[in-house]
Amino acid sequence: MANEQYLTTAHYLTCSKGAKPVRVSVDSQKSVKFSGSLAATSKDLQTKSNFICAGSVAFAAGAIAGVATFAVGACMCVPGPGWVMAAIIAAVVVAALIFAGCKCASAAATRAWLPATTSQHSKLNGTPLLTLSSQMTCPAEGGIITAQETLWEAWGQQTLTNLGHIANFAFGFLVGRGGASMVAEAGTAAAGASSAGQAATTFARTFGKSFVNTAKENLVQQFTGWNQGGMFCRFMKGFGLYGEVKAHYDIWTDDEKSTWEKIQASGMSLILDVFAAKGATTVCFPAGTKVHTQWGLADIEKLEIGVPVLTYNEETGRQEYKQVKKVMRRMTRRMCAMELSNGTTLEVTPEHRFFSNGEWVPIEELNVNDTLQLKDNSIVVIENKIIFPTFVEVYNLEIEDNENYYVTEEGILVHNGYKNKPKNSPDPKKWKEKGGSIKISDDGKVWEYTDWEGHTVKYKDGYPDFTPYERQRVNIDMKGNHTTDFTDANKMAPKGKKLAENTWHHNENGTTMQEIPTDIHQRFTHRGGVSLKKNNL
């Protein structure tokens, strides 16, 4: 080190696990100074410095926040994050930072400067001096502490580190929500079991099915379609995949791990990724997306209730301004990036529906060379499209009367609804013509159909919940055959054979038969356990 610059109290330190830089402190000596600042030696372990060890708690804190917000939302029926959700997240973050500070303080005693990085030429009272190239380890937390010459450099480095902490928190948040959602679904399915054994079996089967279906959709959608995109889209996908690819790269290049440990670590990363997929929400635009209002273009995240936005009346074929009823915000882990023939680039969640060739189609189902409708009724062509993983906050609007609006400066017509209606459920237009009504939850996962006689059935994640009309339920070894399953259900039913005016409904969990009125079962059309059995889902 011919040109060593010695570490002094004028310099700063950052930790790979920390959340803030600290100024160098010197306790080993009080006499030797460089440029008026005390020189640091390898005895100065910075035991009084607290870096706030956020890196070790970010994921866990996110998971706790995810579970908590899911639980509160389920119990209180709070739509969207709202102030309650924001308060929960804020409280968890504050608690996590306090805990991180305590962890850092308790780990300080284990810190040590790496001998190979201290000055190889200069010592003070037999102790090596430190330089700006010196590094200190924190074995208790697995952190590496490095020196920075100025406060600006220190915060620049710390900002990059904190981005990783934020990503870990966001990923943990989605994992927590996804895991809680799967547990809640499985718990609901197991609630009707007649014995502890049946409950455990039903819980495991439902949880496993949810996990497998989510994994199938998530992994296929993340890693396909690379060659179909242009350079812009490939770049976007590469940027989004970086975090996940790097995580697996770090695992498989770790010389200290055995092959089995690498398999376990990589597998756990994929498992957590599936939970995150379940926790992610869909059908929104990122901040900065332009929306056409009566007063000009506005960023979607800045819109407020009551603002008139331009919409399309499908019945009259005319454009009209309708007020915003609600601005919804969510976190998502997948986005679709597009290049259009007019030079516009656009990002949106893959499930969002666009008006193409006279119908509403999810953007993930449209292909290169398909068209989108613009504000002036002309069309624009999709030149490149790719779906990539990410963690970002996104927004959507609930609009009065018309369920659509126009985005980007050119005015692309998009639907404000979520996923398509539940498969085989009543046609919305015909249902409303008969006097029925439909409500859709903010996350698009619950469609509530109310008929002209006041009967209501909620379709959760695509399947009807007939529990309010249920006379009894029984768990059987479901075959997917009406005659066989009805016979078994009648034999095993706790209240005996079903009533003449009722029928047996095959629940989607694959084991439960529910006795409900035949007219309700027929009126609220659906798919259930039979279709799942036949399709081996």
GROMACS .gro file of C-alpha atoms in nm, residues 425-426 428 431-432 435-441 446-460 464-465 523-525:
model
   32
  425SER     CA    1  -7.054  -1.763  -1.362
  426PRO     CA    2  -7.364  -1.574  -1.490
  428PRO     CA    3  -7.296  -0.983  -1.619
  431TRP     CA    4  -7.773  -1.087  -1.511
  432LYS     CA    5  -7.828  -0.713  -1.480
  435GLY     CA    6  -8.267  -0.726  -1.231
  436GLY     CA    7  -7.959  -0.866  -1.061
  437SER     CA    8  -7.653  -0.676  -0.945
  438ILE     CA    9  -7.279  -0.743  -0.921
  439LYS     CA   10  -7.013  -0.606  -0.688
  440ILE     CA   11  -6.639  -0.666  -0.732
  441SER     CA   12  -6.389  -0.638  -0.447
  446VAL     CA   13  -6.439  -1.165  -0.499
  447TRP     CA   14  -6.740  -1.121  -0.729
  448GLU     CA   15  -7.065  -1.079  -0.539
  449TYR     CA   16  -7.374  -1.173  -0.743
  450THR     CA   17  -7.718  -1.073  -0.606
  451ASP     CA   18  -8.022  -1.201  -0.795
  452TRP     CA   19  -8.361  -1.035  -0.847
  453GLU     CA   20  -8.501  -1.212  -0.539
  454GLY     CA   21  -8.231  -1.089  -0.304
  455HIS     CA   22  -8.017  -1.403  -0.290
  456THR     CA   23  -7.643  -1.332  -0.282
  457VAL     CA   24  -7.353  -1.562  -0.364
  458LYS     CA   25  -6.990  -1.459  -0.347
  459TYR     CA   26  -6.743  -1.606  -0.595
  460LYS     CA   27  -6.404  -1.613  -0.422
  464PRO     CA   28  -6.896  -1.984  -0.549
  465ASP     CA   29  -6.943  -1.980  -0.173
  523ARG     CA   30  -7.923  -2.000  -1.096
  524PHE     CA   31  -7.573  -1.912  -0.978
  525THR     CA   32  -7.387  -2.099  -1.251
   0.00000   0.00000   0.00000
